[in-house]
Amino acid sequence: MSELPGYVGYPWVGDNSLEFYRDPVHFMEKRIQDYSSRIFQARFINRPTVFVGSAEAVKKLLNEKTQHFDMGYKALWQGLYGENVLFSDGTEAIALRALLIPLFNREAVSGYQNTVERICDRTLQSIPAGKPVKVYELLKQMSTEISMGLFLDIEREADNSLGPHVSQLMTQHWHGIISMPANLKLPTWGGNWESGYSKAQEAKDELLQIIRDRIGKNKHNNVLGLMKTAGFRSEDEIYWHLLLFVSALVPKAFSSLFTSFTLQLAGPSKASMRQKALEDETFLEHILLEVQRLWPPFIGGRRLVRQEFTLAGYRIPKEHGLMYVTHTAHRDPQIFPEPHSFKPERWSTCNAGHEGYLCAFGGGPRRCVGTQLVQLVLKHVTKYLLRNFHWEVTQAEIPPYKWLPVSRPTVEDQVIFTPRDSSGEEVEMGVEVAETSL
Ligand code: HEM
């Protein structure tokens, strides 16, 4: 058993959080090179923290070592979310997951399909032909409407004023979440903590009130109805989980994936890849795996070590923090040859059967509860785009990405969508597209 490479420094003065928040990819790459190890330690949020960027070690960690650590979000976010499964551990987490999983398994999700598709299609049908579109913003708006439709039963047409108000509250709540490290007198991800945090608290209270009202009024067998009868111990527990689901975190993550998909498949040079994805569902799935591998929406996940254990031959000390860094693990050359290249075909060749090395949705017993729902939305939206459009980006090259708080290009990329006719050819610009060809 070896000691971890790296320095944990002294409280506060030795903290590396600012460097991590500024550029987490560089933070990881530099240390991996310096220590010749994809696992190392550094002081982060003023705690000695183990950073794990090896695909093999992350897989082991999430699947086989969970009894040795707790989730690491409670101190940061509980004030803005209340109690929910993400902050719970041990038997409590098992019990909450047992209530949530039946609400989001394949069968349950197929019951939400109509709502999801109706909301998506409204936005997708409104994409203007031949004009530059801010794709991240457009798809974030659509994903926000999906969240509001599913988790609050609000749809734009029916609740004209409530939708925009909830959307604004979600943003206000989000600003408190991304400035949370300032709570610990650390660098922020943007914004002024004092005002950002208290405004976020106000947004939380109002969102909880809206959730209460919506669930009280609801008479349908939708997510709200199912949450009510799922067996949660208290009404507050239901409201807190719905607050987590309607949080801006989820729409931003959706939009991050849609944006990366759109940018990667843009332009005439990708026309044959788009055509193949349209005809071959497995190939589309491989594209989506490759998108989440290279551009996972969240940089990683945080844990607190409860009991010393060994990982990849290193001693992981009790009370250390722990970060599994998804971006780094997904680009580990030990598992993914040519790790920085977008190669969907790897999933049927050198990386066939290696889906278990991906952790964009976490893994093991704490894997994301919403993955089936995410798959439904991703498939519907990407198929719609492939079926109905060719598209290209307005810039010569895709701008570099920022990775926090959610991955996306540093400059808002504009995409021009051109309708396809039913033969797959581009429709001449300015010609109205018949409904039947969409
Ligand atoms: C693109 C969208 C999404 C992404 C990228 C995503 C990603 C993740 C990740 C990485 C985790 C694990 C965090 C960790 O290991 O520390 C997680 C957990 C979770 N996700 Fe998602 N998620 C998405 C959408 C959703 C949706 C739509 C729901 C709602 C049903 C959801 C519900 C949850 C819950 C409840 C957990 C906590 C599980 C637990 O603590 O045991 N997620 N998600």
mmCIF file of N, CA and C in Angstrom, residues 125-222:
data_model
loop_
_atom_site.group_PDB
_atom_site.id
_atom_site.type_symbol
_atom_site.label_atom_id
_atom_site.label_comp_id
_atom_site.label_asym_id
_atom_site.label_seq_id
_atom_site.Cartn_x
_atom_site.Cartn_y
_atom_site.Cartn_z
ATOM 1 N N GLN A 125 -40.017 22.414 -33.311
ATOM 2 C CA GLN A 125 -40.740 22.869 -34.502
ATOM 3 C C GLN A 125 -40.572 24.374 -34.717
ATOM 4 N N SER A 126 -40.171 25.057 -33.652
ATOM 5 C CA SER A 126 -40.040 26.517 -33.798
ATOM 6 C C SER A 126 -38.615 26.932 -34.199
ATOM 7 N N ILE A 127 -37.725 25.969 -34.411
ATOM 8 C CA ILE A 127 -36.354 26.329 -34.808
ATOM 9 C C ILE A 127 -36.419 27.034 -36.166
ATOM 10 N N PRO A 128 -35.912 28.255 -36.249
ATOM 11 C CA PRO A 128 -36.032 28.980 -37.525
ATOM 12 C C PRO A 128 -35.043 28.424 -38.556
ATOM 13 N N ALA A 129 -35.510 28.230 -39.773
ATOM 14 C CA ALA A 129 -34.638 27.696 -40.825
ATOM 15 C C ALA A 129 -33.687 28.777 -41.315
ATOM 16 N N GLY A 130 -32.436 28.403 -41.442
ATOM 17 C CA GLY A 130 -31.465 29.278 -42.092
ATOM 18 C C GLY A 130 -31.001 30.461 -41.272
ATOM 19 N N LYS A 131 -31.423 30.519 -40.007
ATOM 20 C CA LYS A 131 -30.986 31.667 -39.185
ATOM 21 C C LYS A 131 -30.137 31.163 -38.034
ATOM 22 N N PRO A 132 -29.113 31.918 -37.607
ATOM 23 C CA PRO A 132 -28.282 31.449 -36.494
ATOM 24 C C PRO A 132 -29.097 31.294 -35.214
ATOM 25 N N VAL A 133 -28.890 30.173 -34.539
ATOM 26 C CA VAL A 133 -29.630 29.870 -33.312
ATOM 27 C C VAL A 133 -28.613 29.669 -32.191
ATOM 28 N N LYS A 134 -28.888 30.260 -31.034
ATOM 29 C CA LYS A 134 -28.043 29.999 -29.862
ATOM 30 C C LYS A 134 -28.510 28.678 -29.273
ATOM 31 N N VAL A 135 -27.809 27.642 -29.623
ATOM 32 C CA VAL A 135 -28.347 26.310 -29.378
ATOM 33 C C VAL A 135 -28.393 25.966 -27.883
ATOM 34 N N TYR A 136 -27.375 26.391 -27.121
ATOM 35 C CA TYR A 136 -27.378 26.070 -25.682
ATOM 36 C C TYR A 136 -28.587 26.726 -25.007
ATOM 37 N N GLU A 137 -28.808 28.002 -25.328
ATOM 38 C CA GLU A 137 -29.924 28.722 -24.692
ATOM 39 C C GLU A 137 -31.273 28.124 -25.098
ATOM 40 N N LEU A 138 -31.404 27.825 -26.385
ATOM 41 C CA LEU A 138 -32.676 27.290 -26.887
ATOM 42 C C LEU A 138 -33.001 25.954 -26.204
ATOM 43 N N LEU A 139 -31.996 25.080 -26.140
ATOM 44 C CA LEU A 139 -32.263 23.747 -25.602
ATOM 45 C C LEU A 139 -32.349 23.763 -24.075
ATOM 46 N N LYS A 140 -31.728 24.746 -23.460
ATOM 47 C CA LYS A 140 -31.899 24.895 -22.000
ATOM 48 C C LYS A 140 -33.333 25.320 -21.694
ATOM 49 N N GLN A 141 -33.837 26.237 -22.516
ATOM 50 C CA GLN A 141 -35.229 26.671 -22.333
ATOM 51 C C GLN A 141 -36.178 25.476 -22.490
ATOM 52 N N MET A 142 -35.895 24.661 -23.513
ATOM 53 C CA MET A 142 -36.740 23.486 -23.745
ATOM 54 C C MET A 142 -36.640 22.519 -22.550
ATOM 55 N N SER A 143 -35.419 22.305 -22.054
ATOM 56 C CA SER A 143 -35.226 21.369 -20.934
ATOM 57 C C SER A 143 -35.878 21.902 -19.662
ATOM 58 N N THR A 144 -35.874 23.231 -19.518
ATOM 59 C CA THR A 144 -36.551 23.824 -18.363
ATOM 60 C C THR A 144 -38.045 23.536 -18.448
ATOM 61 N N GLU A 145 -38.583 23.657 -19.654
ATOM 62 C CA GLU A 145 -40.027 23.379 -19.813
ATOM 63 C C GLU A 145 -40.334 21.910 -19.554
ATOM 64 N N ILE A 146 -39.398 21.022 -19.918
ATOM 65 C CA ILE A 146 -39.615 19.598 -19.611
ATOM 66 C C ILE A 146 -39.679 19.420 -18.091
ATOM 67 N N SER A 147 -38.716 20.014 -17.379
ATOM 68 C CA SER A 147 -38.702 19.894 -15.904
ATOM 69 C C SER A 147 -40.000 20.422 -15.309
ATOM 70 N N MET A 148 -40.424 21.601 -15.792
ATOM 71 C CA MET A 148 -41.641 22.192 -15.230
ATOM 72 C C MET A 148 -42.865 21.352 -15.592
ATOM 73 N N GLY A 149 -42.867 20.828 -16.818
ATOM 74 C CA GLY A 149 -43.996 20.003 -17.257
ATOM 75 C C GLY A 149 -44.089 18.718 -16.463
ATOM 76 N N LEU A 150 -42.949 18.064 -16.293
ATOM 77 C CA LEU A 150 -42.972 16.760 -15.613
ATOM 78 C C LEU A 150 -43.141 16.885 -14.102
ATOM 79 N N PHE A 151 -42.382 17.802 -13.513
ATOM 80 C CA PHE A 151 -42.299 17.804 -12.050
ATOM 81 C C PHE A 151 -43.229 18.803 -11.375
ATOM 82 N N LEU A 152 -43.813 19.714 -12.186
ATOM 83 C CA LEU A 152 -44.772 20.661 -11.599
ATOM 84 C C LEU A 152 -46.095 20.660 -12.365
ATOM 85 N N ASP A 153 -46.130 19.866 -13.429
ATOM 86 C CA ASP A 153 -47.311 19.825 -14.275
ATOM 87 C C ASP A 153 -47.677 21.218 -14.797
ATOM 88 N N ILE A 154 -46.646 21.978 -15.123
ATOM 89 C CA ILE A 154 -46.885 23.300 -15.716
ATOM 90 C C ILE A 154 -46.505 23.214 -17.182
ATOM 91 N N GLU A 155 -47.391 23.548 -18.040
ATOM 92 C CA GLU A 155 -47.010 23.646 -19.444
ATOM 93 C C GLU A 155 -47.308 25.038 -19.921
ATOM 94 N N ARG A 156 -46.431 25.474 -20.813
ATOM 95 C CA ARG A 156 -46.419 26.876 -21.200
ATOM 96 C C ARG A 156 -47.805 27.436 -21.541
ATOM 97 N N GLU A 157 -48.522 26.707 -22.382
ATOM 98 C CA GLU A 157 -49.792 27.287 -22.837
ATOM 99 C C GLU A 157 -50.818 27.393 -21.699
ATOM 100 N N ALA A 158 -50.879 26.313 -20.900
ATOM 101 C CA ALA A 158 -51.911 26.272 -19.872
ATOM 102 C C ALA A 158 -51.634 27.281 -18.749
ATOM 103 N N ASP A 159 -50.362 27.446 -18.377
ATOM 104 C CA ASP A 159 -50.027 28.310 -17.241
ATOM 105 C C ASP A 159 -49.104 29.433 -17.719
ATOM 106 N N ASN A 160 -49.703 30.341 -18.437
ATOM 107 C CA ASN A 160 -48.921 31.357 -19.107
ATOM 108 C C ASN A 160 -47.970 32.146 -18.225
ATOM 109 N N SER A 161 -48.445 32.547 -17.041
ATOM 110 C CA SER A 161 -47.604 33.415 -16.217
ATOM 111 C C SER A 161 -46.743 32.608 -15.253
ATOM 112 N N LEU A 162 -47.233 31.440 -14.827
ATOM 113 C CA LEU A 162 -46.496 30.669 -13.827
ATOM 114 C C LEU A 162 -45.170 30.134 -14.386
ATOM 115 N N GLY A 163 -45.220 29.657 -15.637
ATOM 116 C CA GLY A 163 -44.016 29.078 -16.250
ATOM 117 C C GLY A 163 -42.820 30.024 -16.195
ATOM 118 N N PRO A 164 -42.941 31.235 -16.782
ATOM 119 C CA PRO A 164 -41.805 32.161 -16.753
ATOM 120 C C PRO A 164 -41.383 32.518 -15.322
ATOM 121 N N HIS A 165 -42.353 32.600 -14.409
ATOM 122 C CA HIS A 165 -42.010 32.943 -13.025
ATOM 123 C C HIS A 165 -41.181 31.819 -12.384
ATOM 124 N N VAL A 166 -41.612 30.586 -12.588
ATOM 125 C CA VAL A 166 -40.861 29.458 -12.023
ATOM 126 C C VAL A 166 -39.470 29.406 -12.641
ATOM 127 N N SER A 167 -39.404 29.647 -13.943
ATOM 128 C CA SER A 167 -38.117 29.621 -14.629
ATOM 129 C C SER A 167 -37.162 30.663 -14.007
ATOM 130 N N GLN A 168 -37.711 31.831 -13.715
ATOM 131 C CA GLN A 168 -36.889 32.890 -13.104
ATOM 132 C C GLN A 168 -36.454 32.483 -11.686
ATOM 133 N N LEU A 169 -37.354 31.825 -10.949
ATOM 134 C CA LEU A 169 -37.001 31.360 -9.594
ATOM 135 C C LEU A 169 -35.905 30.289 -9.658
ATOM 136 N N MET A 170 -35.990 29.420 -10.672
ATOM 137 C CA MET A 170 -34.982 28.380 -10.824
ATOM 138 C C MET A 170 -33.596 29.009 -11.033
ATOM 139 N N THR A 171 -33.570 30.071 -11.831
ATOM 140 C CA THR A 171 -32.295 30.756 -12.093
ATOM 141 C C THR A 171 -31.761 31.402 -10.811
ATOM 142 N N GLN A 172 -32.668 32.042 -10.083
ATOM 143 C CA GLN A 172 -32.279 32.716 -8.829
ATOM 144 C C GLN A 172 -31.738 31.693 -7.817
ATOM 145 N N HIS A 173 -32.392 30.548 -7.754
ATOM 146 C CA HIS A 173 -31.977 29.459 -6.867
ATOM 147 C C HIS A 173 -30.590 28.969 -7.288
ATOM 148 N N TRP A 174 -30.409 28.815 -8.578
ATOM 149 C CA TRP A 174 -29.152 28.322 -9.144
ATOM 150 C C TRP A 174 -27.984 29.246 -8.783
ATOM 151 N N HIS A 175 -28.226 30.559 -8.806
ATOM 152 C CA HIS A 175 -27.128 31.488 -8.516
ATOM 153 C C HIS A 175 -26.610 31.301 -7.096
ATOM 154 N N GLY A 176 -27.492 30.909 -6.191
ATOM 155 C CA GLY A 176 -27.033 30.604 -4.833
ATOM 156 C C GLY A 176 -26.197 29.337 -4.812
ATOM 157 N N ILE A 177 -26.600 28.363 -5.637
ATOM 158 C CA ILE A 177 -25.899 27.074 -5.629
ATOM 159 C C ILE A 177 -24.485 27.219 -6.171
ATOM 160 N N ILE A 178 -24.333 27.965 -7.275
ATOM 161 C CA ILE A 178 -22.996 28.043 -7.860
ATOM 162 C C ILE A 178 -22.067 28.958 -7.079
ATOM 163 N N SER A 179 -22.603 29.757 -6.164
ATOM 164 C CA SER A 179 -21.696 30.589 -5.376
ATOM 165 C C SER A 179 -21.446 29.973 -4.003
ATOM 166 N N MET A 180 -21.895 28.715 -3.809
ATOM 167 C CA MET A 180 -21.770 28.102 -2.490
ATOM 168 C C MET A 180 -20.366 28.032 -1.916
ATOM 169 N N PRO A 181 -19.318 27.783 -2.700
ATOM 170 C CA PRO A 181 -18.006 27.705 -2.076
ATOM 171 C C PRO A 181 -17.630 28.983 -1.345
ATOM 172 N N ALA A 182 -18.230 30.114 -1.741
ATOM 173 C CA ALA A 182 -17.931 31.368 -1.050
ATOM 174 C C ALA A 182 -18.398 31.317 0.392
ATOM 175 N N ASN A 183 -19.358 30.446 0.636
ATOM 176 C CA ASN A 183 -19.833 30.228 1.987
ATOM 177 C C ASN A 183 -18.671 29.843 2.896
ATOM 178 N N LEU A 184 -17.697 29.176 2.285
ATOM 179 C CA LEU A 184 -16.534 28.713 3.033
ATOM 180 C C LEU A 184 -15.377 29.697 2.864
ATOM 181 N N LYS A 185 -15.715 30.933 2.519
ATOM 182 C CA LYS A 185 -14.726 31.986 2.285
ATOM 183 C C LYS A 185 -13.730 31.563 1.210
ATOM 184 N N LEU A 186 -14.290 30.971 0.159
ATOM 185 C CA LEU A 186 -13.436 30.533 -0.930
ATOM 186 C C LEU A 186 -13.865 31.223 -2.206
ATOM 187 N N PRO A 187 -13.053 31.098 -3.262
ATOM 188 C CA PRO A 187 -13.415 31.753 -4.516
ATOM 189 C C PRO A 187 -14.763 31.284 -5.018
ATOM 190 N N THR A 188 -15.465 32.169 -5.708
ATOM 191 C CA THR A 188 -16.812 31.816 -6.158
ATOM 192 C C THR A 188 -16.789 31.383 -7.603
ATOM 193 N N TRP A 189 -17.860 30.753 -8.016
ATOM 194 C CA TRP A 189 -18.052 30.445 -9.436
ATOM 195 C C TRP A 189 -18.759 31.623 -10.089
ATOM 196 N N GLY A 190 -18.809 32.727 -9.449
ATOM 197 C CA GLY A 190 -19.469 33.896 -10.031
ATOM 198 C C GLY A 190 -20.481 34.436 -9.060
ATOM 199 N N GLY A 191 -20.665 35.751 -9.111
ATOM 200 C CA GLY A 191 -21.718 36.342 -8.282
ATOM 201 C C GLY A 191 -21.232 36.709 -6.897
ATOM 202 N N ASN A 192 -22.066 37.474 -6.244
ATOM 203 C CA ASN A 192 -21.757 37.918 -4.897
ATOM 204 C C ASN A 192 -22.490 36.996 -3.948
ATOM 205 N N TRP A 193 -21.760 36.324 -3.079
ATOM 206 C CA TRP A 193 -22.385 35.283 -2.282
ATOM 207 C C TRP A 193 -23.486 35.810 -1.378
ATOM 208 N N GLU A 194 -23.170 36.905 -0.681
ATOM 209 C CA GLU A 194 -24.117 37.402 0.333
ATOM 210 C C GLU A 194 -25.503 37.580 -0.277
ATOM 211 N N SER A 195 -25.552 38.369 -1.372
ATOM 212 C CA SER A 195 -26.867 38.625 -1.944
ATOM 213 C C SER A 195 -27.346 37.403 -2.724
ATOM 214 N N GLY A 196 -26.430 36.747 -3.443
ATOM 215 C CA GLY A 196 -26.808 35.572 -4.234
ATOM 216 C C GLY A 196 -27.423 34.510 -3.350
ATOM 217 N N TYR A 197 -26.823 34.282 -2.178
ATOM 218 C CA TYR A 197 -27.294 33.198 -1.327
ATOM 219 C C TYR A 197 -28.653 33.529 -0.710
ATOM 220 N N SER A 198 -28.791 34.758 -0.236
ATOM 221 C CA SER A 198 -30.079 35.053 0.410
ATOM 222 C C SER A 198 -31.208 35.115 -0.623
ATOM 223 N N LYS A 199 -30.881 35.584 -1.830
ATOM 224 C CA LYS A 199 -31.913 35.574 -2.888
ATOM 225 C C LYS A 199 -32.273 34.138 -3.246
ATOM 226 N N ALA A 200 -31.259 33.275 -3.234
ATOM 227 C CA ALA A 200 -31.517 31.864 -3.557
ATOM 228 C C ALA A 200 -32.411 31.231 -2.490
ATOM 229 N N GLN A 201 -32.209 31.638 -1.237
ATOM 230 C CA GLN A 201 -33.067 31.131 -0.152
ATOM 231 C C GLN A 201 -34.516 31.544 -0.387
ATOM 232 N N GLU A 202 -34.670 32.812 -0.787
ATOM 233 C CA GLU A 202 -36.039 33.295 -1.064
ATOM 234 C C GLU A 202 -36.646 32.495 -2.210
ATOM 235 N N ALA A 203 -35.825 32.241 -3.259
ATOM 236 C CA ALA A 203 -36.330 31.472 -4.409
ATOM 237 C C ALA A 203 -36.710 30.064 -3.961
ATOM 238 N N LYS A 204 -35.883 29.487 -3.097
ATOM 239 C CA LYS A 204 -36.175 28.129 -2.606
ATOM 240 C C LYS A 204 -37.533 28.106 -1.908
ATOM 241 N N ASP A 205 -37.744 29.086 -1.002
ATOM 242 C CA ASP A 205 -38.996 29.102 -0.246
ATOM 243 C C ASP A 205 -40.191 29.238 -1.192
ATOM 244 N N GLU A 206 -40.023 30.114 -2.186
ATOM 245 C CA GLU A 206 -41.157 30.306 -3.097
ATOM 246 C C GLU A 206 -41.381 29.071 -3.971
ATOM 247 N N LEU A 207 -40.281 28.466 -4.421
ATOM 248 C CA LEU A 207 -40.428 27.241 -5.224
ATOM 249 C C LEU A 207 -41.127 26.147 -4.415
ATOM 250 N N LEU A 208 -40.737 26.027 -3.135
ATOM 251 C CA LEU A 208 -41.372 25.003 -2.294
ATOM 252 C C LEU A 208 -42.867 25.276 -2.152
ATOM 253 N N GLN A 209 -43.219 26.557 -2.034
ATOM 254 C CA GLN A 209 -44.641 26.902 -1.927
ATOM 255 C C GLN A 209 -45.386 26.522 -3.218
ATOM 256 N N ILE A 210 -44.754 26.807 -4.363
ATOM 257 C CA ILE A 210 -45.382 26.459 -5.653
ATOM 258 C C ILE A 210 -45.522 24.940 -5.762
ATOM 259 N N ILE A 211 -44.476 24.217 -5.350
ATOM 260 C CA ILE A 211 -44.538 22.746 -5.402
ATOM 261 C C ILE A 211 -45.715 22.255 -4.553
ATOM 262 N N ARG A 212 -45.843 22.810 -3.340
ATOM 263 C CA ARG A 212 -46.957 22.432 -2.442
ATOM 264 C C ARG A 212 -48.294 22.666 -3.136
ATOM 265 N N ASP A 213 -48.443 23.859 -3.741
ATOM 266 C CA ASP A 213 -49.706 24.183 -4.417
ATOM 267 C C ASP A 213 -49.977 23.213 -5.554
ATOM 268 N N ARG A 214 -48.955 22.977 -6.365
ATOM 269 C CA ARG A 214 -49.153 22.122 -7.543
ATOM 270 C C ARG A 214 -49.534 20.711 -7.126
ATOM 271 N N ILE A 215 -48.855 20.220 -6.101
ATOM 272 C CA ILE A 215 -49.135 18.839 -5.683
ATOM 273 C C ILE A 215 -50.521 18.765 -5.036
ATOM 274 N N GLY A 216 -50.906 19.826 -4.358
ATOM 275 C CA GLY A 216 -52.231 19.862 -3.733
ATOM 276 C C GLY A 216 -53.327 19.832 -4.785
ATOM 277 N N LYS A 217 -53.116 20.577 -5.879
ATOM 278 C CA LYS A 217 -54.148 20.695 -6.917
ATOM 279 C C LYS A 217 -54.154 19.499 -7.856
ATOM 280 N N ASN A 218 -53.055 18.753 -7.884
ATOM 281 C CA ASN A 218 -52.907 17.721 -8.911
ATOM 282 C C ASN A 218 -53.874 16.557 -8.726
ATOM 283 N N LYS A 219 -54.500 16.150 -9.834
ATOM 284 C CA LYS A 219 -55.446 15.028 -9.759
ATOM 285 C C LYS A 219 -55.023 13.911 -10.708
ATOM 286 N N HIS A 220 -53.859 14.061 -11.342
ATOM 287 C CA HIS A 220 -53.503 13.122 -12.405
ATOM 288 C C HIS A 220 -52.523 12.063 -11.925
ATOM 289 N N ASN A 221 -52.384 11.052 -12.770
ATOM 290 C CA ASN A 221 -51.447 9.986 -12.456
ATOM 291 C C ASN A 221 -50.087 10.314 -13.076
ATOM 292 N N ASN A 222 -49.582 11.524 -12.780
ATOM 293 C CA ASN A 222 -48.302 11.966 -13.349
ATOM 294 C C ASN A 222 -47.228 11.875 -12.265
#
